[in-house]
Short mmCIF file of C-alpha atoms and ligand atoms in Angstrom, two decimals:
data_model
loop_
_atom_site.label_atom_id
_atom_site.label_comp_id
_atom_site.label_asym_id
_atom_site.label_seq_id
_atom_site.Cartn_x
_atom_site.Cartn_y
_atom_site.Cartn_z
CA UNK A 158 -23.43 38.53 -4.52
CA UNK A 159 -21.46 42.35 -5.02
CA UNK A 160 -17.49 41.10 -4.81
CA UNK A 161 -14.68 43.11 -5.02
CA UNK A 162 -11.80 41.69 -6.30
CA UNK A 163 -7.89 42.91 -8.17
CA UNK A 164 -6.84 41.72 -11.42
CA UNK A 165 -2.98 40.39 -10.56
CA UNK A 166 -0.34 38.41 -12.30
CA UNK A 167 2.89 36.71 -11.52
CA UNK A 168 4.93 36.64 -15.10
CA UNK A 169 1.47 36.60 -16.73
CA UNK A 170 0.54 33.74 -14.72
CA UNK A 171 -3.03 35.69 -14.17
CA UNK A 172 -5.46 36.30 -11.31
CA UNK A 173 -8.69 37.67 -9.77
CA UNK A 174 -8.05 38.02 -6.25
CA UNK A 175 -10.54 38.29 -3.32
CA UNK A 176 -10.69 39.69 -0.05
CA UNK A 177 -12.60 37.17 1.89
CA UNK A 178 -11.47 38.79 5.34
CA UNK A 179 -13.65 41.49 4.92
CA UNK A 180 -16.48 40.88 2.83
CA UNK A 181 -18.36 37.75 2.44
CA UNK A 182 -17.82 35.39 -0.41
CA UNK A 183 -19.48 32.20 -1.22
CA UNK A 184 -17.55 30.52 -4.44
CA UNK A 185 -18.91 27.29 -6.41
CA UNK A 186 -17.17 26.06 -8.51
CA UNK A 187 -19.61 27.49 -11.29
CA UNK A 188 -18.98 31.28 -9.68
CA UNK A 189 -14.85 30.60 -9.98
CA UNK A 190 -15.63 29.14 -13.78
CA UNK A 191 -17.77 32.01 -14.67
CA UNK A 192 -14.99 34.67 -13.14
CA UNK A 193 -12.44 32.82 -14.85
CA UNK A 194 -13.68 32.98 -18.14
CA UNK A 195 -12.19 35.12 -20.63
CA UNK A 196 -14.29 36.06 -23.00
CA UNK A 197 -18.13 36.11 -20.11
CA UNK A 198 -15.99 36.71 -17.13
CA UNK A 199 -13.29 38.54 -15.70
CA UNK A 200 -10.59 36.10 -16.80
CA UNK A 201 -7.60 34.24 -14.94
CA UNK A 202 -5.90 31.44 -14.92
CA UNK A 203 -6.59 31.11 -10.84
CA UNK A 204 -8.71 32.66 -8.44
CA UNK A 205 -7.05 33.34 -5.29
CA UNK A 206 -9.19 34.01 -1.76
CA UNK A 207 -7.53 35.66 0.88
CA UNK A 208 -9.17 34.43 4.14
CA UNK A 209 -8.39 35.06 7.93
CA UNK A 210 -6.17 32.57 9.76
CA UNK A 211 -7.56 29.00 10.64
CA UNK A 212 -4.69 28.61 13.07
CA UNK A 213 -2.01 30.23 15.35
CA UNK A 214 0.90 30.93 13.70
CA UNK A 215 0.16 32.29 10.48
CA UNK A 216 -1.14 35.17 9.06
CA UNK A 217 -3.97 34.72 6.06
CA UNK A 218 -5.46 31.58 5.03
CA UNK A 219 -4.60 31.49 1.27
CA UNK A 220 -7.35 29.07 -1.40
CA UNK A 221 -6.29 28.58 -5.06
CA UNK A 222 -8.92 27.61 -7.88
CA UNK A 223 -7.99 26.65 -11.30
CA UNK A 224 -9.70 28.09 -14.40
CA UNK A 225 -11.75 24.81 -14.20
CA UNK A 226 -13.23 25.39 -10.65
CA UNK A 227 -11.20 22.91 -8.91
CA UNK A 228 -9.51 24.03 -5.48
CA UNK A 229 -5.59 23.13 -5.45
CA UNK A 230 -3.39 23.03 -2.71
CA UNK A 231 0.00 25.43 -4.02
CA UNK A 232 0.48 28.31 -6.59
CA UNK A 233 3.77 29.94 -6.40
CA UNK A 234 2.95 32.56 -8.73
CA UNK A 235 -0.37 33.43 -6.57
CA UNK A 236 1.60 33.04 -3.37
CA UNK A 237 4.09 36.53 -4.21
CA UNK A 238 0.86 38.44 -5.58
CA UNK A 239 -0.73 37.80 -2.45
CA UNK A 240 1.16 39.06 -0.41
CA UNK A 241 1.42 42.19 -2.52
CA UNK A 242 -2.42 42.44 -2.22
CA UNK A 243 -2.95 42.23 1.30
CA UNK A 244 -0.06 44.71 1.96
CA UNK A 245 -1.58 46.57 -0.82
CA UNK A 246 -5.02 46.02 0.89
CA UNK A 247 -4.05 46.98 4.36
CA UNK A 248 -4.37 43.44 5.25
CA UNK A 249 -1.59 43.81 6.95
CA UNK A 250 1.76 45.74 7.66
CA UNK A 251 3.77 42.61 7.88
CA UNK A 252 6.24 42.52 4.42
CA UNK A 253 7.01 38.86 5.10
CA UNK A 254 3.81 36.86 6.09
CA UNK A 255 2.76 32.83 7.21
CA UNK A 256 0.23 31.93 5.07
CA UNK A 257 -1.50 28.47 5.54
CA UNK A 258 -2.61 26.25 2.34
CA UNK A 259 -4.21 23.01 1.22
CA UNK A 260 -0.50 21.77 1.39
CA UNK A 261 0.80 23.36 4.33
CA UNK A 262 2.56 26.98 5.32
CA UNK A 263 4.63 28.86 2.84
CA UNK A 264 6.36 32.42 3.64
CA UNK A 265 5.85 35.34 1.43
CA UNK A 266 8.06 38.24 1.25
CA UNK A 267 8.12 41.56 0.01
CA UNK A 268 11.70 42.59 -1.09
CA UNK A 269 13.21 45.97 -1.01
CA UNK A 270 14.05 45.58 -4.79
CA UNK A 271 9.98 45.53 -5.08
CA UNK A 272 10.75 41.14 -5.96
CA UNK A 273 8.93 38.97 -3.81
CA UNK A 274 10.53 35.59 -1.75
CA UNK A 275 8.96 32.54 -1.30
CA UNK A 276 9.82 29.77 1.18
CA UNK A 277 7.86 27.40 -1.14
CA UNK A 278 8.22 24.36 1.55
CA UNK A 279 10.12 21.04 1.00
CA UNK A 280 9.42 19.14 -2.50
CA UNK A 281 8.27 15.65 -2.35
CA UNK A 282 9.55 13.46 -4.86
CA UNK A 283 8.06 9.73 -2.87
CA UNK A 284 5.12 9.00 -5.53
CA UNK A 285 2.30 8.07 -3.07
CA UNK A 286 3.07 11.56 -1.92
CA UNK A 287 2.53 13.27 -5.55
CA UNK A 288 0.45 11.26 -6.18
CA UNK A 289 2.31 9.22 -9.16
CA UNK A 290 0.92 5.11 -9.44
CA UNK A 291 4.47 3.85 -9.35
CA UNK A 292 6.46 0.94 -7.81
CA UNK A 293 9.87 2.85 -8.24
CA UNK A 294 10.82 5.38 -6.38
CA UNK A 295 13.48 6.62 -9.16
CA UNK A 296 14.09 10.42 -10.18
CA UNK A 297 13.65 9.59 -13.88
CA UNK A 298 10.39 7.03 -14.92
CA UNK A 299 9.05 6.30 -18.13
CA UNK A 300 5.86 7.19 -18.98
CA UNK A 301 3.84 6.31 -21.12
CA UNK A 302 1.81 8.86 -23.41
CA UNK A 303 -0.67 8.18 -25.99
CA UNK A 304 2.33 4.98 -26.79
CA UNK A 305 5.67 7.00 -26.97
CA UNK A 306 7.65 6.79 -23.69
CA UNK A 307 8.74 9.62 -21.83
CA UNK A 308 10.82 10.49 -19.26
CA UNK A 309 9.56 12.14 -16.35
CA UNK A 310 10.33 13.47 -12.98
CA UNK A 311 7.24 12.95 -10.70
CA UNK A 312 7.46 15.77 -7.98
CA UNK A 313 4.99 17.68 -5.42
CA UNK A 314 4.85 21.16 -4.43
CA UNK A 315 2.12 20.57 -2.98
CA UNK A 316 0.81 20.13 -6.11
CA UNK A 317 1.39 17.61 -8.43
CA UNK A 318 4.31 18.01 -11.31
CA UNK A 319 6.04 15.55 -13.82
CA UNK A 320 8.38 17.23 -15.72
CA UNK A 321 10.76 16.25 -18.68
CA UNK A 322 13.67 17.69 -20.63
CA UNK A 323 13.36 18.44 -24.16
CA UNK A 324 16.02 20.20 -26.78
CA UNK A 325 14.25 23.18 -27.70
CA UNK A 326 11.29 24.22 -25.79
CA UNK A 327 10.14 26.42 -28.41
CA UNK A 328 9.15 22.88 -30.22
CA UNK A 329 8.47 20.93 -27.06
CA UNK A 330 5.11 19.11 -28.14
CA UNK A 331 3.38 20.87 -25.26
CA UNK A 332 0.10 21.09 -27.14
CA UNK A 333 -0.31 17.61 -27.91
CA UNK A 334 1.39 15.79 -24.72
CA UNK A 335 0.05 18.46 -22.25
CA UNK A 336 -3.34 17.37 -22.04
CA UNK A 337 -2.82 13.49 -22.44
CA UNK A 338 -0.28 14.21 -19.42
CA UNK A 339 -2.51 16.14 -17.34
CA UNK A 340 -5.13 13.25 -17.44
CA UNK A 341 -2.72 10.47 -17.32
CA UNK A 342 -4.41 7.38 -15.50
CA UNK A 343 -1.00 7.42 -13.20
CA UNK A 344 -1.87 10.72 -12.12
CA UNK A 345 -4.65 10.46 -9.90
CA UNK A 346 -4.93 13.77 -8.94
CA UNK A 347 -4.05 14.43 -12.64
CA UNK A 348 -1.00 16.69 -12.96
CA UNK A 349 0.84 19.90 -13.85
CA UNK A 350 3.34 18.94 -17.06
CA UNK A 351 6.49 20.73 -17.31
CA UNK A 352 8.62 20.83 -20.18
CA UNK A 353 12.29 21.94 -19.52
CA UNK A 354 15.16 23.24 -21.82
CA UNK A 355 18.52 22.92 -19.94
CA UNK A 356 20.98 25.80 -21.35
CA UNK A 357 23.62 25.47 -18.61
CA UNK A 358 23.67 24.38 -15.02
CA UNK A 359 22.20 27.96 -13.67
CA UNK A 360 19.62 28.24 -16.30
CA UNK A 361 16.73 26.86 -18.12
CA UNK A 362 13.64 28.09 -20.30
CA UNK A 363 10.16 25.90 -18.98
CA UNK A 364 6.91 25.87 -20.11
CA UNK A 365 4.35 24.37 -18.07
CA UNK A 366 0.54 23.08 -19.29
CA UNK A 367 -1.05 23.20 -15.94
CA UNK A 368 -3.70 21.54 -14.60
CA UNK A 369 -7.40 23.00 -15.04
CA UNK A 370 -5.69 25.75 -16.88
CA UNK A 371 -4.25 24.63 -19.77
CA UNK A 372 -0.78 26.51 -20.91
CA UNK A 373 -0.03 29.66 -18.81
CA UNK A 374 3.04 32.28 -19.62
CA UNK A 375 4.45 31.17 -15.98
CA UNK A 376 4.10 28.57 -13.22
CA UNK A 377 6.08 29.10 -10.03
CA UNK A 378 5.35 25.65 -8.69
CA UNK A 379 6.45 24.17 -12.29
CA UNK A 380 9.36 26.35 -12.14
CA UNK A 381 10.31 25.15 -8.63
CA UNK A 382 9.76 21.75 -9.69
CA UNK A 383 11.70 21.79 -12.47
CA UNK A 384 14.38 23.03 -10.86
CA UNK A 385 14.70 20.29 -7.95
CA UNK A 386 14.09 17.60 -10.54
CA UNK A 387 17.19 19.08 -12.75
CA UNK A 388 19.25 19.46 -9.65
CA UNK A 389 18.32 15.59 -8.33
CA UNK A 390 19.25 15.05 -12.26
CA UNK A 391 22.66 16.37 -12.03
CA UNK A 392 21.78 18.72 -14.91
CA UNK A 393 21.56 21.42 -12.87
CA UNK A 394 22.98 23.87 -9.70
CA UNK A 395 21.77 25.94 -7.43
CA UNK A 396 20.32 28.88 -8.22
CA UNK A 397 18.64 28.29 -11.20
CA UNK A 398 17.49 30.96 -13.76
CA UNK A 399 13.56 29.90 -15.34
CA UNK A 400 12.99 31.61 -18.30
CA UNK A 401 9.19 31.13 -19.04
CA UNK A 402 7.07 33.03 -22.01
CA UNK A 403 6.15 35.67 -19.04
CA UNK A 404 9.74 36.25 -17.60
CA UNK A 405 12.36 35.21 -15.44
CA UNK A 406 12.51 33.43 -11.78
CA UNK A 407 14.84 32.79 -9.50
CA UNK A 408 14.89 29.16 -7.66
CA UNK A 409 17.29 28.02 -4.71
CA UNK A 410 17.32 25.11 -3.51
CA UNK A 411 19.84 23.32 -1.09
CA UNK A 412 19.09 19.58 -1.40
CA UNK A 413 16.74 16.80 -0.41
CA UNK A 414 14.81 17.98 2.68
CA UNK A 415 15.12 21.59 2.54
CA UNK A 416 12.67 23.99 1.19
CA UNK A 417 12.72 25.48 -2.02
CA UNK A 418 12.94 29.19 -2.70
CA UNK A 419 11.51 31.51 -5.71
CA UNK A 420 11.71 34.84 -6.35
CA UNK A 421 10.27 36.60 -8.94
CA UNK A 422 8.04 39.75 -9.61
CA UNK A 423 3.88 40.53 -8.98
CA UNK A 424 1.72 42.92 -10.34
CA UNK A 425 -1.60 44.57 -9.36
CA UNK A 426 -3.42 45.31 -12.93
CA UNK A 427 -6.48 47.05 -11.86
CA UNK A 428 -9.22 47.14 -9.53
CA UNK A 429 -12.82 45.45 -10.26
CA UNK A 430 -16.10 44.69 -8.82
CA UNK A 431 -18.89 42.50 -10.59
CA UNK A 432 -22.44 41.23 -9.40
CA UNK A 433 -22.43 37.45 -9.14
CA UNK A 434 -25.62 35.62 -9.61
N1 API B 297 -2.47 24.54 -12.00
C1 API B 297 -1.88 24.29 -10.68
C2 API B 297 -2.25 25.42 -9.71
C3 API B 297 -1.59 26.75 -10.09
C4 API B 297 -0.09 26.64 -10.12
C5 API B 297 0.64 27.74 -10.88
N2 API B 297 -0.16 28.78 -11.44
C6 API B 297 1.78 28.30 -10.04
O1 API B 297 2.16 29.47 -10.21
O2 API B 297 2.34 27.52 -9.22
C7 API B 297 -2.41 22.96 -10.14
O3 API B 297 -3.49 22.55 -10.55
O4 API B 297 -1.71 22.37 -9.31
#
């Protein structure tokens, strides 16, 4: 199979994005593994598919894969480079989009300042919902990894997220607790990991191990869920500064029930095509 594809990234948050509107892709989860990889493939930390509307009312119909081949249902990252590609594409004209997801709709837009918005939809913090096992429903919950208890926020994007504050993020043990987090029995759907320094109430440096990727230099859905855990903490106010190793975002968010915004930049690398088998 001949694809076409661009070679994007969201604060080095990376991607090989495909037009599935107008040629004809068939992914396994082998084919997204193989594209992924970075030393036989293209490399990414996601594949993103741009497909036409399944329903009225939105635009594109937008798939994520992780490095790993799974599908997920939300990257925030993916979401502001894709509507740079299809504008980019001549997808469409359109410089704020609908697009739908595994989670639901979220609302790209291209700034004049060359940024790009994101209504990222309305975080859900009941565990059922993340999915976290849990019979509390508090914001903080011990948990308990490889036998030293730590504190987490369970939160979805869409996609799962527990994060935690640490002192210095630059020593965060996000090597050795990522993984053991990510697989945690009391994530079923496993989980994305954050680990969050708080330097004042508008600003905080984040690093996320994500799920089926492993570390990346960014993670809008980790940054936006680190944000509305600090805020539900008291540790933090709206808007909130992420620093992450690939740059800086921009997160509002008003309170329970209302949707979270990012903003933040996305970049077209280069142009490919390959010959899947
Ligand atoms: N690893 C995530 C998907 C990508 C999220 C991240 N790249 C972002 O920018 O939000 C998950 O399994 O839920």
């Amino acid at each position: 199979m001949h694809l076409r594809f661009a070679k994007m990234h969201g604060l080095g948050n990376d991607f090989v994005v495909i037009d599935a509107v107008r040629q004809h892709v068939e992914l396994t989860p082998e084919r997204v593994r193989f594209l992924a990889d970075r030393h036989f493939g293209v490399g990414c930390d996601q594949l993103l598919v741009v497909e036409p509307a399944g329903q009225a009312g939105v635009d594109f119909r937008y798939r994520i894969f992780n490095a790993d081949g799974g599908e997920v249902e939300q990257c925030g990252n993916g979401a502001r480079c894709f509507v740079r590609f299809v504008h980019e594409q001549g997808l469409t004209a359109k410089r704020e989009i609908r697009v739908e997801t595994k989670s639901g709709v979220i609302a790209p837009r291209l700034e004049d300042s060359g940024l790009v918005t994101v209504d990222m939809g309305v975080p859900v913090f009941a565990p059922a919902r993340v999915p976290f096992v849990s019979d509390s429903d508090a914001v903080v919950q011990p948990l308990d990894v490889a036998g030293t208890p730590v504190a987490i926020t369970a939160v979805s994007m869409g996609n799962p997220h527990a994060v935690q504050v640490v002192a210095d993020v630059d020593g965060a043990p996000v090597a050795a607790q990522g993984p053991l987090i990510e697989n945690h029995a009391r994530f079923p759907a496993r989980v994305n990991a954050g680990f969050m320094e708080v330097v004042d109430e508008h600003r905080i440096r984040l690093r996320v191990y994500e799920r089926g990727a492993g570390e990346t230099l960014a993670c809008g859905t980790g940054a936006c869920a680190a944000v509305v855990a600090g805020i539900r903490r008291e540790l933090l106010v709206s808007p909130v500064r992420v620093e992450t190793r690939g740059g800086e975002l921009e997160i509002a968010w008003a309170g329970v029930g209302e949707p979270v915004l990012m903003t933040g930049p996305a970049v077209t690398v280069f142009a490919g095509e390959i010959e899947l088998a």
